[in-house]
CSV table of C-alpha atoms and ligand atoms in Angstrom, one decimal:
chain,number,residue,atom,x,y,z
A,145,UNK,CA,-5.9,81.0,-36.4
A,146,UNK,CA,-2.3,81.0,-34.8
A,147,UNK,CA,-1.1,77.6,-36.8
A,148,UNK,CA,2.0,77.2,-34.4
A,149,UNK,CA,-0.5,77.4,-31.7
A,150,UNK,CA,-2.4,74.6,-33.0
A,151,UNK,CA,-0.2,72.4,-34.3
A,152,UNK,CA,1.5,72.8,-29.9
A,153,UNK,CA,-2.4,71.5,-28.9
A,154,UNK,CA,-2.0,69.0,-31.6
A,155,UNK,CA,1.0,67.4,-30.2
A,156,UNK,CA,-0.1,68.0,-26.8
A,157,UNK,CA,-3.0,66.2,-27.4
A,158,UNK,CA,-1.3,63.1,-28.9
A,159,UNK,CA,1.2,63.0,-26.0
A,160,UNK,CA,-2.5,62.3,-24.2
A,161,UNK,CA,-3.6,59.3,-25.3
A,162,UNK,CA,-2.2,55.7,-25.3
A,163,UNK,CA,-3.9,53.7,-28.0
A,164,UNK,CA,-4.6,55.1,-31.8
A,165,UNK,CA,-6.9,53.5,-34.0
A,166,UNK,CA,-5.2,54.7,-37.3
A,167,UNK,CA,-7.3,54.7,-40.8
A,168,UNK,CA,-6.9,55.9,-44.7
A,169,UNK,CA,-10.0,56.8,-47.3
A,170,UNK,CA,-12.0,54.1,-48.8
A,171,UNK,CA,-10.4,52.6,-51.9
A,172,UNK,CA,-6.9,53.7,-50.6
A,173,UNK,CA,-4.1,55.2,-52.5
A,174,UNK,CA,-0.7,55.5,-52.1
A,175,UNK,CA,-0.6,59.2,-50.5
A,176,UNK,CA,-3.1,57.7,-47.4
A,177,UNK,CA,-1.3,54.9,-47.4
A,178,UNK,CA,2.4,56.0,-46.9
A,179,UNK,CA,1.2,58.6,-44.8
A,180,UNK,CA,-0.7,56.5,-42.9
A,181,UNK,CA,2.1,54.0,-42.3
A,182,UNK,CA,4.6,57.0,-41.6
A,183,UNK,CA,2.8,58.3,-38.7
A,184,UNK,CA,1.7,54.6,-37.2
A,185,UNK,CA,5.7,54.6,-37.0
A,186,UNK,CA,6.3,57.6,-35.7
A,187,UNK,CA,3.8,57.0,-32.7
A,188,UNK,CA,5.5,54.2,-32.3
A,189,UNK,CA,8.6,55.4,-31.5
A,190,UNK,CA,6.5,57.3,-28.9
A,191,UNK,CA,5.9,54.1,-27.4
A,192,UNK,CA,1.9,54.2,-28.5
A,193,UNK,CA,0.0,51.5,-29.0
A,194,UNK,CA,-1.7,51.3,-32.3
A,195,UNK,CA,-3.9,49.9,-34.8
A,196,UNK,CA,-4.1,50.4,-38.9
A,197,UNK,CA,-7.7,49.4,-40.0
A,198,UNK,CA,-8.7,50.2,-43.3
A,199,UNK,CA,-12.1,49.5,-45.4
A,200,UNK,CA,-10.6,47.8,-48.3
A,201,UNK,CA,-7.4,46.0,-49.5
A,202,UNK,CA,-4.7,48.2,-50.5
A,203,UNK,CA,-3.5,48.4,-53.6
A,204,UNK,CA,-1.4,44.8,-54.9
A,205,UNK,CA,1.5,47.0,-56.1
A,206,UNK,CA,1.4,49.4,-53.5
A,207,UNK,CA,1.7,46.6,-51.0
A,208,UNK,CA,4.7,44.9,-53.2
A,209,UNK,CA,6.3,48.3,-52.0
A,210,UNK,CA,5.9,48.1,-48.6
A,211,UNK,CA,8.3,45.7,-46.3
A,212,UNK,CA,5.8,44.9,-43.0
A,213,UNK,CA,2.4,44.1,-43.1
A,214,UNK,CA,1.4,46.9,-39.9
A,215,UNK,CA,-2.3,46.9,-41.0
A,216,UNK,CA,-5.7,45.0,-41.0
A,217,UNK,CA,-9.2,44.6,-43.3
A,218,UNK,CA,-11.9,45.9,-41.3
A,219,UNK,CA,-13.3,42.3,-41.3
A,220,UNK,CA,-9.8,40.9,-40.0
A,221,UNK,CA,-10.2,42.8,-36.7
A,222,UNK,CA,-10.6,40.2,-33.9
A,223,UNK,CA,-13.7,40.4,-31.6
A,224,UNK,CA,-14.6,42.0,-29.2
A,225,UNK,CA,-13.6,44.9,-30.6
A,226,UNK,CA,-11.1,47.0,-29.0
A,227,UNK,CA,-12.0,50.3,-27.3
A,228,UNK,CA,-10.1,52.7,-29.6
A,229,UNK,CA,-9.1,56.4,-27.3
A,230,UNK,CA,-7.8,58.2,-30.6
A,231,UNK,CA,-8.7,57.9,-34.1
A,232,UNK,CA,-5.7,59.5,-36.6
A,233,UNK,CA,-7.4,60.0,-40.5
A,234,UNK,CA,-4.9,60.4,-43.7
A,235,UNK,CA,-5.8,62.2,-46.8
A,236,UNK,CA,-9.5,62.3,-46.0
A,237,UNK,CA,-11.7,65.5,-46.3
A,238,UNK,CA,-14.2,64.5,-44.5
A,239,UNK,CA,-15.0,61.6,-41.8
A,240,UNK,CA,-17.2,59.7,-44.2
A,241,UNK,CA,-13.8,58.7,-45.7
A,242,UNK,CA,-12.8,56.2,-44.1
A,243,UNK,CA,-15.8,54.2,-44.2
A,244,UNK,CA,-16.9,51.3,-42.3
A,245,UNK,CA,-14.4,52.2,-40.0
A,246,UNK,CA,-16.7,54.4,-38.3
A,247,UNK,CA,-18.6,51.9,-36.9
A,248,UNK,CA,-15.8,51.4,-34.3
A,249,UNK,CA,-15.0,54.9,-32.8
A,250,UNK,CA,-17.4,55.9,-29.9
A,251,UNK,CA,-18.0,59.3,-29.2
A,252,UNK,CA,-15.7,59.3,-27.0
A,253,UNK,CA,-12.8,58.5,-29.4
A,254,UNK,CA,-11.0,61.8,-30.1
A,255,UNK,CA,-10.2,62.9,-33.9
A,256,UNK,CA,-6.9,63.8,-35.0
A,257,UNK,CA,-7.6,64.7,-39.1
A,258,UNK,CA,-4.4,65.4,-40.9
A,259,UNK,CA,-4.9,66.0,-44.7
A,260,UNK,CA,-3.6,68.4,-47.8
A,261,UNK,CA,-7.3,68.4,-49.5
A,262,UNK,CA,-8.9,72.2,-49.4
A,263,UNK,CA,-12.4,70.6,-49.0
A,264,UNK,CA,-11.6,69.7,-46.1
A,265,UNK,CA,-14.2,69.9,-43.2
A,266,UNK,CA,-12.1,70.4,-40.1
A,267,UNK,CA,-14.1,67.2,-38.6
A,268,UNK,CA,-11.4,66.4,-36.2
A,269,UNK,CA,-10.8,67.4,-32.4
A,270,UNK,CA,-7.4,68.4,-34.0
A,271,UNK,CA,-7.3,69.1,-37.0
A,272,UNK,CA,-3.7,69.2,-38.8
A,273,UNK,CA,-4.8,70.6,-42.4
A,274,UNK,CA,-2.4,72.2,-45.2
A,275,UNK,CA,-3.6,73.1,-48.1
A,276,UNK,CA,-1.2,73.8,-49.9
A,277,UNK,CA,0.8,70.1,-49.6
A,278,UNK,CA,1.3,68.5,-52.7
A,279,UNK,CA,0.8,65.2,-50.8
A,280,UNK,CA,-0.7,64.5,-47.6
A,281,UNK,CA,2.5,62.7,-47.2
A,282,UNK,CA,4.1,66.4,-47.1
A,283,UNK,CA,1.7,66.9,-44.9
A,284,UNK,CA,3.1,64.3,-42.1
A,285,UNK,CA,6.6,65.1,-43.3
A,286,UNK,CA,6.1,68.5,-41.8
A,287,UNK,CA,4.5,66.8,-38.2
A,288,UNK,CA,8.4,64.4,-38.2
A,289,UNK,CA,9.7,68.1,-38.4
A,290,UNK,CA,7.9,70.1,-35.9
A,291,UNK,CA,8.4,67.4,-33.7
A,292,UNK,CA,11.9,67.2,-34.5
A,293,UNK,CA,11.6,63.6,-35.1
A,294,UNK,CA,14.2,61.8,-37.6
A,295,UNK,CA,13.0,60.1,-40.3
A,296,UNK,CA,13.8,56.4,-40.6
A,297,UNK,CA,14.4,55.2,-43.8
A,298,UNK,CA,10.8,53.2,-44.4
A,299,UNK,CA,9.4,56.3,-42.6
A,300,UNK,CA,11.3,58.3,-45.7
A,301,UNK,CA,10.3,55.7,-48.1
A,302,UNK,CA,6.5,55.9,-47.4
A,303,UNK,CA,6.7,59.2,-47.5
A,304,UNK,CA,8.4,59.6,-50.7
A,305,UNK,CA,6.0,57.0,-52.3
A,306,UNK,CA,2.9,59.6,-50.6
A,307,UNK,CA,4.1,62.5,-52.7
A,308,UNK,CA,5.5,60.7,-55.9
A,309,UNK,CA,2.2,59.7,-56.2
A,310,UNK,CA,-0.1,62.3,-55.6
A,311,UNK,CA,2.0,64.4,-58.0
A,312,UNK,CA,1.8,62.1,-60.8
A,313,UNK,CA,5.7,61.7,-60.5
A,314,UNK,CA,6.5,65.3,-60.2
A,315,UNK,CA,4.4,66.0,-62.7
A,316,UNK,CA,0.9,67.8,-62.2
A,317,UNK,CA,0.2,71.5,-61.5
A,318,UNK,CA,0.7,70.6,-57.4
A,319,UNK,CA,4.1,70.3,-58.0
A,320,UNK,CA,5.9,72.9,-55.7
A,321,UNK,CA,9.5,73.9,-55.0
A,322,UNK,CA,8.6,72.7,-51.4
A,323,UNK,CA,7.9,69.3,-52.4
A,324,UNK,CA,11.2,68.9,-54.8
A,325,UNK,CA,12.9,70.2,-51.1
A,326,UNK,CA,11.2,67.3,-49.1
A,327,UNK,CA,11.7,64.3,-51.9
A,328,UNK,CA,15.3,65.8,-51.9
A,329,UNK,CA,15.4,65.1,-48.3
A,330,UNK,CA,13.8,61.7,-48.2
A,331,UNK,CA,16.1,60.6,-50.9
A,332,UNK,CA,19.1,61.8,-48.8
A,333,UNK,CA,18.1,59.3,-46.1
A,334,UNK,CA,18.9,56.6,-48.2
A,335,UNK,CA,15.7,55.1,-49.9
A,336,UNK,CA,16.1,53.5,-53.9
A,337,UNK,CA,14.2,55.7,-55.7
A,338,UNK,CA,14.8,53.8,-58.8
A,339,UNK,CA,14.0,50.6,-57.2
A,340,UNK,CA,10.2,52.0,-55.8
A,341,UNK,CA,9.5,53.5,-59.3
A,342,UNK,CA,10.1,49.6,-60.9
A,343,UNK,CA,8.1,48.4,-57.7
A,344,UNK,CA,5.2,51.0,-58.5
A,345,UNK,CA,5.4,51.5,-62.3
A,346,UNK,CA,6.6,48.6,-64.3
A,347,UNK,CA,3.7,46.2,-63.0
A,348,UNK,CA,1.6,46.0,-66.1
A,349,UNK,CA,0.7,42.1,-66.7
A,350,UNK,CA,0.1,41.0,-70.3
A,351,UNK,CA,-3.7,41.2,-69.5
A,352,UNK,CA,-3.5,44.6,-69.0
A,353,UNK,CA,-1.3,45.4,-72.1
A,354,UNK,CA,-4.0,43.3,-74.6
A,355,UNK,CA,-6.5,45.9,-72.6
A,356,UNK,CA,-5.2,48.9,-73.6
A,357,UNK,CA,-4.1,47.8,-77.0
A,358,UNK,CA,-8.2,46.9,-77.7
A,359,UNK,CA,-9.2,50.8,-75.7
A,360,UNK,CA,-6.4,52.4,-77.8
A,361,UNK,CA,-8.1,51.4,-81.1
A,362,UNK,CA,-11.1,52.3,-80.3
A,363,UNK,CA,-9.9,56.3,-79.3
A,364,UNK,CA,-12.7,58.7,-80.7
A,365,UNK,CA,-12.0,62.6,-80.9
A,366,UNK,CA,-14.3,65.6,-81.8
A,367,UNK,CA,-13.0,67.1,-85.1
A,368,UNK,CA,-11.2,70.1,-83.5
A,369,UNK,CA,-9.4,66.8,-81.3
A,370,UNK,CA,-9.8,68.8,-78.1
A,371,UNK,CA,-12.4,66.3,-76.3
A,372,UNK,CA,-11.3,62.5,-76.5
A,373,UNK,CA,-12.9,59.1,-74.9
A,374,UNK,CA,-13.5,56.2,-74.9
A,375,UNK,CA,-15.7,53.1,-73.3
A,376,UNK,CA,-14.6,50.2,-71.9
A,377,UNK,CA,-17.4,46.9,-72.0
A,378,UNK,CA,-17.1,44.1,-69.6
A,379,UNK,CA,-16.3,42.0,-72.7
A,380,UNK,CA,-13.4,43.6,-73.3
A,381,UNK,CA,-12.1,41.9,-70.0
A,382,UNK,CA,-13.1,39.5,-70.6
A,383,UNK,CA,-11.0,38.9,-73.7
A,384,UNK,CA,-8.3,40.5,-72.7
A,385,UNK,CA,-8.5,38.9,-69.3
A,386,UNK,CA,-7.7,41.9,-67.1
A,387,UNK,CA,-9.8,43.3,-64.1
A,388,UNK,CA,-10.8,46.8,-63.9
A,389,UNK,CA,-8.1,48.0,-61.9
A,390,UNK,CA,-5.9,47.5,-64.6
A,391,UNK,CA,-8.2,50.1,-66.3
A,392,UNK,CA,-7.2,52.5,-63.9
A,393,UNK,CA,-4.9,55.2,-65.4
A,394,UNK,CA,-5.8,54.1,-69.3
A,395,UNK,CA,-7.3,57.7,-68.9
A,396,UNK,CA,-3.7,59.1,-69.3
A,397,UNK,CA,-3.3,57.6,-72.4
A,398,UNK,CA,-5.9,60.5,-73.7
A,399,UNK,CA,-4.5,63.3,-72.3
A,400,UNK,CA,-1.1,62.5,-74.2
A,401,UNK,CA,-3.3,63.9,-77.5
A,402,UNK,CA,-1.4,66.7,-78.1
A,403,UNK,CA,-4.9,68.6,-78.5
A,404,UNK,CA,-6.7,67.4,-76.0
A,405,UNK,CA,-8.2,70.0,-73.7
A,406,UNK,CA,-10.6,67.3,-71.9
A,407,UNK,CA,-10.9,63.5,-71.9
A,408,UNK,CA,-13.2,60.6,-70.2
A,409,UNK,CA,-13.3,57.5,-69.9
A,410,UNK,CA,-16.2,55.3,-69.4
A,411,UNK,CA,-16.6,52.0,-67.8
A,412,UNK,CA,-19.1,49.6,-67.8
A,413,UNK,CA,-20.1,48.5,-64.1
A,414,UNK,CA,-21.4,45.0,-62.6
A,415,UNK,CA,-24.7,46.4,-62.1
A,416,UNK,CA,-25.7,46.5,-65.7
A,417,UNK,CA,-26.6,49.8,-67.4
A,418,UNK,CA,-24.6,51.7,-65.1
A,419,UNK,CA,-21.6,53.4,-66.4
A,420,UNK,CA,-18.5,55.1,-64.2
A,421,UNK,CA,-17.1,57.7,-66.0
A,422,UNK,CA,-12.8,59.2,-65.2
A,423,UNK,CA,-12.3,63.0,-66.4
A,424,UNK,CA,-9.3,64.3,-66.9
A,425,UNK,CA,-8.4,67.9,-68.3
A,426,UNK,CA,-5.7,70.1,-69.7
A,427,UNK,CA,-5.8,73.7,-69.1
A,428,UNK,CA,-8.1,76.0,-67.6
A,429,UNK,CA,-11.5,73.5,-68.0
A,430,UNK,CA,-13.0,72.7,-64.6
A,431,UNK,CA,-14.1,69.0,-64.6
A,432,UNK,CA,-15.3,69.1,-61.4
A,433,UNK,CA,-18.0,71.0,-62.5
A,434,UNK,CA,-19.0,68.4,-65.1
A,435,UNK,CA,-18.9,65.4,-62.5
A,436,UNK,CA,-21.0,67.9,-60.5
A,437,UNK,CA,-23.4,68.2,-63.3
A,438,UNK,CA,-23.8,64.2,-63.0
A,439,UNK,CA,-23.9,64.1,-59.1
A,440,UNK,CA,-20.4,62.8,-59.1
A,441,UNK,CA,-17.4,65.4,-58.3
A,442,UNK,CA,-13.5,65.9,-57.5
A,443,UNK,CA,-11.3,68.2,-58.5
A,444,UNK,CA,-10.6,70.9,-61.3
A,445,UNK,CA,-8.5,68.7,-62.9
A,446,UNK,CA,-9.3,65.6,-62.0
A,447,UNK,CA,-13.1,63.7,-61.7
A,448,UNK,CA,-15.6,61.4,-61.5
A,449,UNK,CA,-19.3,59.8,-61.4
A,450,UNK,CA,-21.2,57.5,-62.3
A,451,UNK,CA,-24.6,57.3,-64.8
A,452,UNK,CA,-27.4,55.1,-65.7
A,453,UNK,CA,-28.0,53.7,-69.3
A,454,UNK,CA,-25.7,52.4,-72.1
A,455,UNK,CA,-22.0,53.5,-72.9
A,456,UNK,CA,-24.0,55.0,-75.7
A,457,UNK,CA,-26.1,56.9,-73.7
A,458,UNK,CA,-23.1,58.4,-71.5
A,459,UNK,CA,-21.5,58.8,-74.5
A,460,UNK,CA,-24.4,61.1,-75.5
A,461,UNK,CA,-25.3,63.1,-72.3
A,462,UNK,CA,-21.5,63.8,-71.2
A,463,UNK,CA,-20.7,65.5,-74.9
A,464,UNK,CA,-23.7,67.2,-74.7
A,465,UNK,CA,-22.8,68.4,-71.1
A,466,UNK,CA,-19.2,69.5,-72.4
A,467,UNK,CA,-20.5,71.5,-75.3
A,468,UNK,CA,-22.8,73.2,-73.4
A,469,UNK,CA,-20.2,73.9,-70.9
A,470,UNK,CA,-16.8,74.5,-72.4
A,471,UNK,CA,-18.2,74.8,-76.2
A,472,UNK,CA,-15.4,73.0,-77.4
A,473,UNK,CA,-16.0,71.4,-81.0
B,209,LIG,MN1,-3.7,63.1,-51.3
């Protein structure tokens, strides 16, 4: 496929249409976010009309981040419902992404699907896809470009946020010369990097602190150390009085093990005996395949699901699942 051909019907196309119904993923992080926001801005400037709908609340320290409030709960949206032309998806893979939001397209609304994952199933009318982005945020970065559109500084600032997270701070193994080029750029517009990393990183309440001190003393390793977890109750919540989104990256804590070739974390759900399980791996050790195994999934690196039973019981299947798989002692 001719990509510069594309990416002409692409703008063509939005040129077309007046009124864009914009939406991120389900549970939305900061790369759908920013890149959401970034391209509500930029057809904005192209005098559209548009709409930001998402599923579920963003993130509270994302939204500490961000200076307007340009975006609604699916259950804010006033009735009747607007009659949306376009629909414009961030960072999702496929169209079951975004949700609920679904219910308010028509099959008349045309699909404009912009997103960096390489499962992605092309579900759009137009499809803006690249693979190879670290970020999908790198993703509309390139869309300002093409369209030789300058950034504005909360443009750049959403942007930057988009990539800084999806590469764990410059960090993991999709960290690419070409996204070092385009944070170089965003930061030459003028946004505080230093002040977005205090807004996005140093957030951790006491609650949360008291949570990972009780998970950190309960770490359990195989002899060789190369497969570490452990499992979080509801109790320990409850002491600690922290929520399970301040869970949420413990996971990390595990794969600073020097060791470590794969870790999980498991977490006890509302519905009792069901247990959500985070994997995380160093190396060449495919945890997708493991999430597979329990009808969850993600990526190599990176994954998820979700069993029935005790923590104990997890505990149990998932080490039997990585010995079988990896043979790792
Ligand atoms: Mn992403």
């Amino acid at each position: 496929m001719n990509k510069n051909k594309s990416f002409r019907a692409f703008c063509r196309a939005l040129s077309l249409y007046d009124h864009f119904l914009l939406s991120c993923h389900v549970s939305p992080e900061a790369d759908s976010i920013g890149s959401l926001l970034a391209m509500d801005s930029l057809l904005r400037r192209l005098g559209k009309k548009t709409t930001v709908i998402c599923e579920d609340p963003f993130p509270q320290r994302l939204e500490a981040c961000l200076s307007s409030k340009r975006w609604k709960m699916l259950n804010e949206l006033q009735k009747p419902q607007s009659y949306f032309q376009a629909l414009i998806t961030t960072d999702c893979p496929t169209l079951e992404r975004i949700g609920k939001v679904r219910d308010i397209i028509t099959p008349d609304t045309v699909i404009f699907n912009i997103d960096h994952h390489i499962s992605n199933q092309f579900f759009g009318h137009f499809n803006f896809v690249r693979p190879k982005a670290s970020a999908c945020g790198e993703v509309v970065f390139e869309i300002f470009k093409r369209m030789r559109m300058t950034i504005h500084k909360e443009e750049a600032k959403n942007l930057y946020i988009a990539i800084m997270t999806d590469t764990g701070s410059f960090k993991y193994s999709n960290t690419t010369v070409s996204c070092h080029r385009v944070a170089a750029e965003l930061i030459s517009l003028g946004i505080d990097v230093d002040k977005i990393n205090d807004a996005f990183y140093s957030t951790y309440s006491l609650s949360r602190i008291h949570l990972y001190s009780r998970l950190l003393s309960r770490v359990k390793t195989t002899p060789s150390g190369k497969i570490a977890w452990v499992g979080m109750k509801r109790s320990d919540l409850s002491h600690s009085g922290a929520t399970y989104e301040d869970a949420e990256g413990f996971i990390d804590f595990l794969k600073y093990l020097k060791e470590v070739k794969v870790a999980f974390f498991m977490s006890e759900m509302k519905p009792d005996r069901q247990v959500k399980v985070s994997f995380r791996a160093k190396g060449n050790y495919d945890v997708n395949k493991i999430a597979t195994y329990f009808h969850g999934g993600g990526h190599l690196k990176a994954s998820g699901c979700v069993l029935r039973g005790t923590l104990h019981q997890a505990e149990k299947a998932i080490l039997n699942c990585l010995h079988q798989q990896f043979r790792l002692g």
